[in-house]
Coordinates of C-alpha atoms and ligand atoms in Angstrom, one line a residue:
X1 CA -28.4 -5.3 17.2
X2 CA -26.1 -7.4 15.1
X3 CA -22.7 -8.4 16.6
X4 CA -20.0 -7.8 14.1
X5 CA -16.4 -9.0 14.5
X6 CA -13.7 -7.3 12.6
X7 CA -10.4 -9.2 12.4
X8 CA -7.2 -7.2 11.6
X9 CA -6.5 -3.8 12.9
X10 CA -4.6 -2.2 10.0
X11 CA -6.2 0.8 8.3
X12 CA -8.7 -1.4 6.4
X13 CA -10.1 -3.1 9.5
X14 CA -10.0 0.1 11.6
X15 CA -11.9 2.1 9.0
X16 CA -14.7 -0.5 8.5
X17 CA -15.0 -1.0 12.3
X18 CA -15.1 2.7 12.9
X19 CA -17.9 3.4 10.4
X20 CA -20.0 0.4 11.6
X21 CA -19.5 1.4 15.2
X22 CA -20.4 5.0 14.5
X23 CA -23.6 3.7 12.8
X24 CA -24.6 2.0 16.0
X25 CA -23.6 -1.6 15.3
X26 CA -22.1 -3.8 18.1
X27 CA -18.5 -4.0 16.8
X28 CA -15.4 -5.7 18.2
X29 CA -12.0 -5.6 16.5
X30 CA -9.5 -8.3 17.1
X31 CA -5.8 -7.5 16.2
X32 CA -2.8 -9.8 16.6
X33 CA -0.4 -7.1 17.6
X34 CA -0.7 -5.0 20.7
X35 CA -0.9 -1.8 18.6
X36 CA -3.3 -0.7 15.9
X37 CA -2.2 0.4 12.4
X38 CA -0.8 -2.8 10.7
X39 CA 1.7 -1.5 8.1
X40 CA 1.3 2.1 9.3
X41 CA 3.7 2.8 12.1
X42 CA 5.5 6.0 13.1
X43 CA 8.3 6.2 15.5
X44 CA 10.2 9.1 17.0
X45 CA 13.9 8.8 17.9
X46 CA 16.8 11.3 18.3
X47 CA 14.7 14.0 16.8
X48 CA 13.8 12.0 13.7
X49 CA 10.3 11.0 12.7
X50 CA 10.5 7.6 11.2
X51 CA 7.8 6.2 9.1
X52 CA 8.2 2.4 9.4
X53 CA 5.7 1.7 6.7
X54 CA 4.0 4.2 4.3
X55 CA 5.4 7.7 4.3
X56 CA 2.5 9.5 2.7
X57 CA -0.5 8.9 0.4
X58 CA -2.2 10.6 -2.5
X59 CA -4.9 13.1 -1.6
X60 CA -7.4 11.8 -4.1
X61 CA -10.2 10.3 -2.2
X62 CA -13.4 11.8 -0.7
X63 CA -13.6 8.8 1.6
X64 CA -10.2 9.8 3.1
X65 CA -11.5 13.4 3.5
X66 CA -14.6 12.2 5.2
X67 CA -12.7 10.0 7.6
X68 CA -10.2 12.8 8.6
X69 CA -13.1 15.2 9.0
X70 CA -15.1 12.8 11.2
X71 CA -12.0 12.2 13.4
X72 CA -11.2 15.9 13.5
X73 CA -7.9 15.4 11.8
X74 CA -8.3 17.6 8.8
X75 CA -6.2 20.4 10.4
X76 CA -3.4 18.0 11.1
X77 CA -3.0 17.1 7.4
X78 CA 0.2 18.4 5.8
X79 CA 1.0 18.4 2.1
X80 CA 4.2 17.6 0.3
X81 CA 6.6 20.6 0.1
X82 CA 5.9 22.6 -3.1
X83 CA 9.6 23.1 -3.5
X84 CA 10.3 19.4 -3.5
X85 CA 8.2 18.4 -6.5
X86 CA 10.8 16.5 -8.5
X87 CA 10.8 12.8 -8.8
X88 CA 14.2 11.6 -9.8
X89 CA 15.0 8.5 -11.8
X90 CA 18.6 7.2 -12.0
X91 CA 20.0 6.7 -15.5
X92 CA 23.6 6.0 -16.2
X93 CA 24.4 6.6 -12.6
X94 CA 22.9 10.1 -12.5
X95 CA 19.7 11.5 -11.1
X96 CA 17.4 12.9 -13.7
X97 CA 14.0 14.5 -12.9
X98 CA 10.9 13.0 -14.4
X99 CA 9.5 15.6 -16.8
X100 CA 6.4 17.3 -15.4
X101 CA 5.2 19.1 -18.6
X102 CA 5.7 19.2 -22.4
X103 CA 8.7 21.5 -22.3
X104 CA 10.5 19.4 -19.8
X105 CA 9.6 16.4 -21.9
X106 CA 11.4 17.8 -24.9
X107 CA 14.4 18.9 -22.9
X108 CA 14.8 15.9 -20.6
X109 CA 17.8 13.6 -20.9
X110 CA 16.0 10.8 -19.1
X111 CA 14.9 9.4 -22.5
X112 CA 16.8 9.4 -25.8
X113 CA 15.4 11.1 -28.8
X114 CA 14.5 7.7 -30.2
X115 CA 12.6 6.9 -27.0
X116 CA 10.7 10.2 -27.1
X117 CA 9.7 9.7 -30.8
X118 CA 8.5 6.2 -30.0
X119 CA 6.5 7.6 -27.1
X120 CA 4.9 10.2 -29.3
X121 CA 3.6 7.4 -31.6
X122 CA 1.3 6.2 -28.8
X123 CA -1.9 7.9 -30.1
X124 CA -1.4 6.0 -33.4
X125 CA -1.0 2.5 -31.9
X126 CA -4.2 0.5 -32.4
X127 CA -6.0 -1.0 -29.5
X128 CA -5.1 -4.7 -28.9
X129 CA -7.6 -7.3 -30.0
X130 CA -5.9 -10.0 -28.0
X131 CA -8.2 -11.1 -25.2
X132 CA -5.2 -12.5 -23.2
X133 CA -4.5 -10.6 -20.0
X134 CA -1.4 -8.4 -20.4
X135 CA 1.3 -7.7 -18.0
X136 CA 2.2 -4.1 -17.3
X137 CA 5.4 -4.6 -19.3
X138 CA 3.7 -6.1 -22.3
X139 CA 1.2 -3.2 -22.4
X140 CA 3.7 -0.4 -22.0
X141 CA 6.2 -1.8 -24.5
X142 CA 3.4 -2.3 -27.1
X143 CA 2.0 1.2 -26.6
X144 CA 5.0 3.3 -25.7
X145 CA 8.2 1.3 -26.3
X146 CA 10.8 -0.4 -24.2
X147 CA 12.6 2.8 -23.1
X148 CA 9.5 4.3 -21.5
X149 CA 9.0 1.0 -19.7
X150 CA 12.6 0.9 -18.4
X151 CA 13.0 4.5 -17.4
X152 CA 9.5 5.6 -16.3
X153 CA 7.0 2.7 -15.7
X154 CA 9.4 0.2 -14.2
X155 CA 10.6 2.6 -11.4
X156 CA 7.0 3.7 -10.9
X157 CA 5.9 0.1 -10.4
X158 CA 8.8 -0.3 -8.0
X159 CA 7.6 2.7 -6.1
X160 CA 4.1 1.4 -5.7
X161 CA 4.2 -2.4 -5.7
X162 CA 8.0 -3.1 -5.3
X163 CA 7.1 -5.5 -8.1
X164 CA 8.2 -6.8 -11.5
X165 CA 6.2 -5.2 -14.4
X166 CA 6.7 -8.4 -16.4
X167 CA 4.7 -10.4 -13.7
X168 CA 2.1 -7.9 -12.6
X169 CA -1.2 -7.5 -14.4
X170 CA -2.0 -4.2 -16.0
X171 CA -5.7 -4.6 -15.5
X172 CA -5.4 -5.2 -11.8
X173 CA -2.6 -2.8 -10.9
X174 CA -3.5 0.1 -13.1
X175 CA -7.2 -0.3 -14.0
X176 CA -7.5 3.3 -15.1
X177 CA -4.7 2.9 -17.6
X178 CA -6.2 -0.3 -18.9
X179 CA -9.6 1.5 -19.2
X180 CA -8.1 4.3 -21.3
X181 CA -7.2 1.9 -24.0
X182 CA -10.4 -0.1 -23.7
X183 CA -12.7 2.9 -23.7
X184 CA -10.8 5.4 -25.9
X185 CA -8.3 3.4 -27.9
X186 CA -5.2 4.8 -26.2
X187 CA -3.6 6.6 -23.3
X188 CA -3.3 10.1 -24.9
X189 CA -6.8 9.9 -26.4
X190 CA -8.3 8.7 -23.2
X191 CA -6.5 11.4 -21.1
X192 CA -7.8 14.1 -23.6
X193 CA -11.3 12.9 -24.1
X194 CA -12.1 10.8 -21.1
X195 CA -12.1 13.5 -18.5
X196 CA -14.0 15.9 -20.8
X197 CA -16.7 13.4 -21.4
X198 CA -17.1 12.5 -17.7
X199 CA -16.8 16.2 -16.7
X200 CA -14.8 15.1 -13.7
X201 CA -13.3 18.0 -11.7
X202 CA -9.6 17.4 -11.6
X203 CA -8.3 16.9 -8.1
X204 CA -4.7 18.1 -7.6
X205 CA -2.2 15.2 -7.3
X206 CA -0.8 16.0 -3.9
X207 CA 0.8 13.8 -1.3
X208 CA -0.2 14.2 2.2
X209 CA 0.7 13.0 5.7
X210 CA 0.0 14.4 9.2
X211 CA 2.1 16.7 11.2
X212 CA 3.1 13.9 13.6
X213 CA 3.2 11.2 11.1
X214 CA 0.7 8.8 9.4
X215 CA 0.0 6.7 12.4
X216 CA -2.1 9.4 14.1
X217 CA -4.8 8.1 11.8
X218 CA -4.9 4.5 13.3
X219 CA -4.3 5.9 16.7
X220 CA -7.3 8.2 16.4
X221 CA -9.5 5.4 15.0
X222 CA -8.4 3.1 17.9
X223 CA -9.2 5.8 20.4
X224 CA -12.8 6.1 19.2
X225 CA -13.2 2.3 19.3
X226 CA -11.9 2.3 22.9
X227 CA -12.1 -1.2 24.5
X228 CA -13.8 -2.5 21.4
X229 CA -10.3 -2.7 20.0
X230 CA -8.7 -5.9 21.4
X231 CA -5.0 -6.0 20.7
X232 CA -2.7 -9.0 21.2
X233 CA -5.4 -11.4 20.0
X234 CA -4.4 -13.9 17.3
X235 CA -7.5 -15.2 15.4
X236 CA -7.0 -18.9 14.5
X237 CA -10.1 -19.7 12.6
X238 CA -13.7 -18.7 11.7
X239 CA -16.4 -21.3 11.1
X240 CA -20.1 -21.3 10.3
X241 CA -22.2 -21.8 13.4
X242 CA -25.9 -22.5 13.7
X243 CA -26.7 -18.9 13.4
X244 CA -23.7 -16.7 12.5
X245 CA -20.1 -17.6 13.0
X246 CA -17.8 -19.2 15.6
X247 CA -14.3 -17.6 15.9
X248 CA -11.4 -19.2 17.7
X249 CA -8.7 -16.9 19.0
X250 CA -5.8 -17.0 21.3
X251 CA -3.5 -14.5 23.0
X252 CA -0.7 -13.5 20.6
X253 CA 2.7 -12.2 21.7
X254 CA 1.7 -10.7 25.0
X255 CA -0.7 -12.8 26.8
X256 CA -4.1 -11.2 27.3
X257 CA -4.8 -11.5 31.0
X258 CA -7.3 -14.2 31.6
X259 CA -10.7 -12.7 32.3
X260 CA -10.2 -9.9 29.8
X261 CA -13.6 -9.2 28.5
X262 CA -14.1 -9.3 24.7
X263 CA -16.5 -6.4 25.0
X264 CA -19.6 -7.1 23.0
X265 CA -19.3 -10.8 23.1
X266 CA -18.4 -11.7 26.7
X267 CA -21.4 -14.0 27.3
X268 CA -20.3 -16.3 24.5
X269 CA -16.6 -16.4 25.5
X270 CA -15.4 -19.8 26.7
X271 CA -12.0 -21.1 27.3
X272 CA -10.6 -23.6 24.8
X273 CA -8.9 -26.4 26.8
X274 CA -6.5 -27.3 24.0
X275 CA -5.1 -23.7 24.1
X276 CA -4.1 -24.1 27.8
X277 CA -6.7 -21.6 28.9
X278 CA -5.4 -18.8 26.8
X279 CA -8.0 -18.8 24.1
X280 CA -11.6 -17.9 23.3
X281 CA -14.5 -19.1 21.3
X282 CA -16.5 -16.1 20.2
X283 CA -19.8 -16.0 18.4
X284 CA -20.8 -13.2 16.0
X285 CA -23.5 -12.6 13.4
X286 CA -21.1 -11.1 10.9
X287 CA -17.4 -11.3 10.4
X288 CA -15.1 -9.0 8.4
X289 CA -11.7 -10.2 7.7
X290 CA -9.2 -7.4 7.2
X291 CA -6.1 -9.5 7.5
X292 CA -3.5 -10.0 4.7
X293 CA -4.6 -12.7 2.2
X294 CA -2.2 -15.4 3.6
X295 CA -3.6 -14.9 7.1
X296 CA -7.2 -14.8 5.8
X297 CA -6.6 -18.0 3.9
X298 CA -5.5 -19.8 7.2
X299 CA -8.4 -18.3 9.2
X300 CA -11.1 -19.4 6.8
X301 CA -9.6 -22.7 5.7
X302 CA -11.9 -24.7 8.0
X303 CA -14.9 -23.0 6.4
X304 CA -14.0 -22.8 2.8
X305 CA -10.9 -24.5 1.4
X306 CA -11.8 -23.2 -2.1
X307 CA -11.5 -19.5 -1.0
X308 CA -8.4 -20.3 1.1
X309 CA -6.7 -22.0 -1.9
X310 CA -7.3 -18.9 -4.1
X311 CA -6.1 -16.4 -1.4
X312 CA -3.0 -18.4 -0.7
X313 CA -1.9 -18.0 -4.3
X314 CA -1.4 -14.2 -3.8
X315 CA 2.3 -13.6 -3.3
X316 CA 3.8 -10.9 -1.2
X317 CA 7.2 -9.3 -1.6
X318 CA 9.4 -8.3 1.4
X319 CA 10.7 -4.7 2.0
X320 CA 13.4 -3.5 4.4
X321 CA 13.6 0.2 5.2
X322 CA 17.0 1.5 6.0
X323 CA 16.2 4.9 7.5
X324 CA 19.3 7.2 7.6
X325 CA 19.9 10.7 9.1
X326 CA 22.8 12.7 7.7
X327 CA 24.3 16.1 8.5
X328 CA 22.7 18.3 5.8
X329 CA 26.1 19.9 5.0
X330 CA 27.5 16.5 4.0
X331 CA 25.0 16.4 1.1
X332 CA 25.7 18.5 -1.9
X333 CA 22.4 17.8 -3.8
X334 CA 19.7 20.4 -3.5
X335 CA 17.2 17.7 -2.3
X336 CA 14.5 19.5 -4.3
X337 CA 12.3 16.4 -4.7
X338 CA 10.4 13.6 -3.2
X339 CA 13.4 11.3 -3.7
X340 CA 14.6 8.9 -6.4
X341 CA 13.9 5.5 -7.8
X342 CA 16.3 3.1 -9.5
X343 CA 15.1 1.3 -12.7
X344 CA 15.7 -2.5 -12.7
X345 CA 17.9 -2.2 -15.8
X346 CA 20.1 0.4 -14.0
X347 CA 20.2 -1.7 -10.9
X348 CA 21.5 -4.7 -12.9
X349 CA 24.0 -2.6 -14.9
X350 CA 25.5 -0.7 -11.9
X351 CA 24.9 -3.3 -9.2
X352 CA 22.7 -1.0 -7.0
X353 CA 20.9 -2.6 -4.1
X354 CA 18.3 -0.1 -3.0
X355 CA 15.0 0.3 -4.9
X356 CA 15.0 4.0 -4.2
X357 CA 15.1 6.6 -1.5
X358 CA 12.4 8.9 -0.1
X359 CA 13.8 12.3 1.0
X360 CA 11.5 12.4 4.0
X361 CA 12.8 15.7 5.5
X362 CA 12.7 17.5 2.1
X363 CA 9.1 16.4 1.6
X364 CA 7.5 17.1 5.0
X365 CA 8.5 19.3 7.9
X366 CA 9.5 18.0 11.3
X367 CA 11.0 14.7 9.9
X368 CA 14.6 15.5 11.0
X369 CA 16.3 17.7 13.6
X370 CA 17.6 21.2 12.4
X371 CA 20.5 20.8 10.0
X372 CA 19.9 17.1 9.3
X373 CA 18.4 15.3 6.4
X374 CA 16.3 12.1 6.7
X375 CA 16.2 9.5 3.9
X376 CA 13.9 6.5 3.9
X377 CA 15.7 4.0 1.7
X378 CA 13.9 0.8 0.5
X379 CA 15.4 -2.5 -0.3
X380 CA 13.9 -5.8 -1.3
X381 CA 10.7 -6.1 -3.5
X382 CA 10.6 -8.6 -6.3
X383 CA 14.0 -7.5 -7.3
X384 CA 15.7 -8.7 -4.1
X385 CA 13.3 -11.2 -2.6
X386 CA 16.0 -12.7 -0.4
X387 CA 16.4 -9.3 1.5
X388 CA 15.2 -10.8 4.8
X389 CA 18.2 -13.1 4.8
X390 CA 20.6 -10.2 5.0
X391 CA 21.8 -8.9 8.3
X392 CA 21.1 -5.3 9.4
X393 CA 24.7 -4.3 9.0
X394 CA 24.9 -5.8 5.4
X395 CA 21.7 -3.9 4.5
X396 CA 23.1 -0.6 5.9
X397 CA 26.4 -1.1 4.0
X398 CA 24.5 -1.7 0.8
X399 CA 22.4 1.4 1.3
X400 CA 25.4 3.6 2.1
X401 CA 27.3 2.3 -0.9
X402 CA 24.4 3.3 -3.2
X403 CA 23.9 6.7 -1.5
X404 CA 27.7 7.3 -2.0
X405 CA 27.5 6.4 -5.7
X406 CA 24.3 8.3 -6.5
X407 CA 24.4 11.3 -4.2
X408 CA 28.1 11.4 -3.5
X409 CA 27.6 11.1 0.3
X410 CA 30.9 9.9 1.7
X411 CA 30.3 10.6 5.4
X412 CA 28.6 8.2 7.8
X413 CA 25.0 8.9 8.8
X414 CA 24.5 10.0 12.4
X415 CA 21.3 8.0 12.7
X416 CA 20.3 4.6 11.3
X417 CA 17.2 2.5 11.8
X418 CA 16.4 -0.8 10.0
X419 CA 12.7 -1.8 9.7
X420 CA 11.8 -5.2 8.3
X421 CA 8.5 -6.2 6.5
X422 CA 8.8 -9.9 5.6
X423 CA 5.5 -9.9 3.7
X424 CA 5.1 -6.3 2.7
X425 CA 3.2 -5.8 -0.5
X426 CA 0.7 -8.2 -2.2
X427 CA 1.5 -8.7 -5.9
X428 CA -1.4 -8.4 -8.4
X429 CA 0.0 -10.8 -10.9
X430 CA -1.7 -12.1 -14.1
X431 CA -4.9 -13.7 -13.1
X432 CA -5.4 -11.6 -9.9
X433 CA -8.8 -10.2 -10.9
X434 CA -10.1 -13.6 -11.9
X435 CA -9.0 -15.0 -8.5
X436 CA -10.7 -12.1 -6.6
X437 CA -13.9 -12.5 -8.7
X438 CA -14.0 -16.3 -7.9
X439 CA -13.5 -15.5 -4.2
X440 CA -16.3 -12.9 -4.4
X441 CA -18.6 -15.5 -6.1
X442 CA -17.8 -18.2 -3.5
X443 CA -18.5 -15.8 -0.7
X444 CA -22.1 -15.4 -1.9
X445 CA -22.7 -18.8 -0.3
X446 CA -21.5 -17.6 3.0
X447 CA -23.8 -14.6 4.0
X448 CA -22.4 -12.5 6.7
X449 CA -18.7 -13.0 5.8
X450 CA -16.8 -10.1 4.3
X451 CA -13.2 -9.5 3.2
X452 CA -11.3 -6.3 2.8
X453 CA -7.7 -5.2 2.6
X454 CA -4.9 -4.2 0.4
X455 CA -4.8 -7.4 -1.6
X456 CA -8.2 -6.9 -3.2
X457 CA -8.4 -3.7 -5.2
X458 CA -5.7 -1.2 -4.2
X459 CA -2.4 -1.0 -2.3
X460 CA -2.3 2.6 -1.1
X461 CA -3.6 3.8 2.2
X462 CA -6.1 5.9 0.3
X463 CA -7.4 2.8 -1.6
X464 CA -7.7 0.8 1.6
X465 CA -9.7 3.5 3.3
X466 CA -11.9 3.9 0.3
X467 CA -12.7 0.2 -0.1
X468 CA -13.2 -0.3 3.6
X469 CA -15.6 2.7 3.7
X470 CA -17.5 1.3 0.7
X471 CA -17.8 -2.1 2.5
X472 CA -19.1 -0.5 5.6
X473 CA -21.7 1.4 3.6
X474 CA -22.7 -1.7 1.7
X475 CA -23.2 -3.6 5.0
X476 CA -25.3 -0.8 6.4
X477 CA -27.4 -0.4 3.3
X478 CA -27.8 -4.0 2.0
X479 CA -29.4 -2.9 -1.2
X480 CA -26.1 -1.4 -2.4
X481 CA -24.1 -3.5 -4.8
X482 CA -21.8 -5.7 -2.7
X483 CA -18.1 -5.5 -2.7
X484 CA -16.4 -8.6 -1.4
X485 CA -19.1 -10.1 0.7
X486 CA -21.4 -13.0 1.0
X487 CA -24.9 -11.4 1.1
Ligands
FAD501 C1 7.0 -0.7 3.7 C2 5.7 -0.2 3.1 C3 5.7 1.1 2.5 C4 4.5 1.5 2.0 N1 4.4 2.8 1.5 C5 3.2 3.3 1.1 C6 3.1 4.7 0.8 O1 4.1 5.4 0.8 N2 1.8 5.2 0.5 C7 0.7 4.4 0.5 O2 -0.4 4.9 0.3 N3 0.8 3.1 0.8 C8 2.0 2.5 1.2 N4 2.1 1.2 1.6 C9 0.9 0.3 1.5 C10 -0.1 0.5 2.6 O3 0.6 1.0 3.8 C11 -0.8 -0.8 2.9 O4 -1.3 -1.4 1.8 C12 -1.9 -0.6 3.9 O5 -1.5 0.1 5.1 C13 -2.5 -2.0 4.3 O6 -3.5 -1.8 5.2 P1 -4.4 -3.1 5.6 O7 -5.3 -2.7 6.7 O8 -5.1 -3.6 4.4 O9 -3.4 -4.3 6.0 P2 -2.3 -4.3 7.1 O10 -1.8 -3.0 7.5 O11 -1.4 -5.4 6.7 O12 -3.2 -4.8 8.4 C14 -3.6 -6.2 8.6 C15 -3.6 -6.4 10.1 O13 -4.1 -7.7 10.3 C16 -3.4 -8.2 11.5 N5 -3.5 -9.7 11.5 C17 -2.9 -10.6 10.7 N6 -3.2 -11.8 11.0 C18 -4.0 -11.8 12.1 C19 -4.7 -12.7 12.9 N7 -4.6 -14.0 12.7 N8 -5.5 -12.3 13.9 C20 -5.7 -11.0 14.1 N9 -5.1 -10.0 13.4 C21 -4.2 -10.4 12.4 C22 -2.0 -7.7 11.3 O14 -1.3 -7.7 12.5 C23 -2.3 -6.3 10.8 O15 -2.4 -5.3 11.8 C24 3.3 0.7 2.1 C25 3.4 -0.6 2.7 C26 4.6 -1.0 3.2 C27 4.6 -2.4 3.9

C-alpha cells in the first residue's frame, strides 16, 4: 500500500486525505496548528456563533454534496433565510439593493439611467481581438461601462477576493464570465444560449452553512481521520529521496510529546539533532501539499527552486473581522438581506473603512441570542493592506463609525470580537493562470508530488472541496487527466 503524506489541514487537505483514506490508502495528514480547518473556524461566545473565516458557501457543487452525504452531514445543512435575499450596495451613503430581476433593474436607483443604457448595450459590444490578458476592470468597463464596474462588480470582487479589480485577472477569477465572451461573443448572449446548448440543469444559487457553523465539516473530517491527523506539526521541507520523498517536520506551537507516533510512518521516524530532538524525518511515496502558496514555496524550495519562485509571486491580502452583536431594537433597518458591500469609489468619497458587513443573524438561525443582531464586518483587503498594523480598538472604532453612518446605529454593541487573518486571500492577478500552468508543467518532472489549495483554481470553500476531490480521484485512477500533479 502506498504511503501518502498530506501537508496542511485546511478544507483542501482534509478533503483529499479523507477520500484517499476512505479508498484504503495509507494516509497521514500533518497540520501546523493544533486544530483542523485552516481558514474555517467557528467559535461560540456569549450566545453568539462567530464564524472566524468563511460564513457560508454557495450550494453549487456535487462534490460538496457527496462529501456531506459521506460524512452524514446533509441533515445538518442550513440554507440562507429566504426573507433575507437582498444584497445591498452603498451608493451616496445609502443602502440600495442589487436588482434581482428585470423589473427591479428598471426601477433601481443603484445605477443612473445613463449607466443602465450603457449596460443594455452589452449584447452589441464586439468580442475583443486583443490577445493580452485583461483585468476584471478592463473587461467590465469595455463590455458594460464604468458605472457597472463601480457599483456592481467592484463590490462583488471585494466580497469574494477582497481584491482590486484593476489588478485581478478576469480569466483566472471569473473563468465562466471570460468563457461567455470567448464562446458566445458576450455575457447576455452566453447566458441565453450557453445553458440551452449544454442543456445544463440550473442549480439554485443558495448559500449554505451548518446548524452549528461551518467548522463542523473539518471537525467531522478530522474525526474520521482519527490519529492520522497530526496537529501541531510544522513541515519544514520536502525533498526527493531514493524512492519517494523525505519530509522534515518539527513540533509547531505546542510541542508534540516526544515519542508521538506519526501513525503510518513510525518506522521511518528519526529525530533530527539540529532541531533539538523536536523534529522528524518522515518518508512517503507520495506527498500532497495543501498549504498556502507561500508556505508551499518554502517547503518545496530545496526540491524545486523554479516552482517555489513561481508560487512566491502569488500575493495574499489581509482581512480583519470585527464581529459585533447589537441589541436588535437599536437597529432601525429591516435587515432583510445578506448584508452590504461598499464600492471602492464610495469608500474613497466618504472615507469608509470597512469592506462590508454580513448580517449573520439575519441570514442563518442561531447566530445570535434572542433579541440581538450579529454582524460580521470585514476590513482590509487590497484596499487597506496595512490593516494588520491597526490595534483592535482602532479597528472596532472604524467599524462602529461606518455602521453609524450607514445603518444609523448610535448605541455601542454588547459584544465584540476581533479576528485577524494576516494572509487571508490569494490574489489571482494578471499572469496567474500562466504561473499555475508553469508550475503544473514543472511538477511533471516530480512524479508523486501534488499541490492543491485555494490559490490554484478557486477561493471558495466549495471550490476547494471540488478541486481536492478531483485530485483524490485522479490519484486513485491514474488514467484520469491530472490536475496539479507530477505523474
Ligand atoms: C476571512 C475569510 C473569509 C472567507 N469567506 C468565505 C466565504 O464566506 N465563503 C467561502 O466559500 N469562502 C470564504 N473564504 C475562503 C475559504 O475559506 C478559503 O479559501 C478556504 O477555506 C481555504 O482552504 P485551504 O484548505 O485551501 O487553505 P487553508 O484553510 O489556508 O489551509 C491551509 C492549512 O495549511 C496549514 N499549514 C501552513 N503551513 C504549514 C506547514 N508548514 N506545515 C503544516 N501545515 C501548514 C495551515 O495551518 C492551514 O491549516 C474566506 C476566507 C477568509 C480568510
